[in-house]
Amino acid sequence: MYTLPELPFKYDALEPFMSQTTMKYHYDKHHRGYVNKLNELVKNGAPKLFDRREKDLLQNFNDIPSSIRPKFINLGGGVVNHTFFWNMLERNNGVNPDNEVMKNIVEQWGSFQSFKEEFNSTAMSVFGSGWAWVVYDGKGKLRIISTPNQHSPLSIGLKPVMTLDVWEHAYYLDYQNRRADFVDKFWQIIKWEQVNQNFKDALKTAK
Ligand code: MN3
């Protein structure tokens, strides 16, 4: 069975940018819901899959029986994407460190500001529910993309480096319909140390 990983911080750790109430619903209801539904799906549809990690299956989705594949991609993505997201969040007091991933960002986008603008506009352009991502393409480049629903970049051969959940459940209690405000505040809660680690891991596995 798949399990819900522990939240790596307290529910109120991201206040005021992401409230305790939002975190409780988002982690304890939504994230947990994906884990429970994924377990139901696999238990009833293809229990042998429990031998493999969700991430591994999303990366090799042809190994998932076609009868449950579309549901697995959304539910498994829901599990893996949220875990990835929580791990790269902390209040950063607006400090952007000078590390490897930042050097690559500035090199590719010319400035942190233009990187930020492209990320924000990608997050704003997600129609309906989805995620904005910074991914490593395995060929030396970082890219900013979005995915619909709970689709993971892993399923299209890309390595996640940073992400933002732009489903309404991620911000509606705190920002109502003002997604732009939420996206703007996101920059206050990026754990750059983890983003840098994700980038280094992506470089390693791409080799
Ligand atoms: Mn979510």
mmCIF file of C-alpha atoms and ligand atoms in Angstrom, residues 26 82 165 169, ligand 1:
data_model
loop_
_atom_site.group_PDB
_atom_site.id
_atom_site.type_symbol
_atom_site.label_atom_id
_atom_site.label_comp_id
_atom_site.label_asym_id
_atom_site.label_seq_id
_atom_site.Cartn_x
_atom_site.Cartn_y
_atom_site.Cartn_z
ATOM 1 C CA HIS A 26 -4.691 20.653 1.429
ATOM 2 C CA HIS A 82 2.082 17.148 -3.407
ATOM 3 C CA ASP A 165 0.112 23.942 -7.242
ATOM 4 C CA HIS A 169 -7.907 24.286 -3.406
HETATM 5 MN MN MN3 B 1 -3.197 20.409 -4.423
#
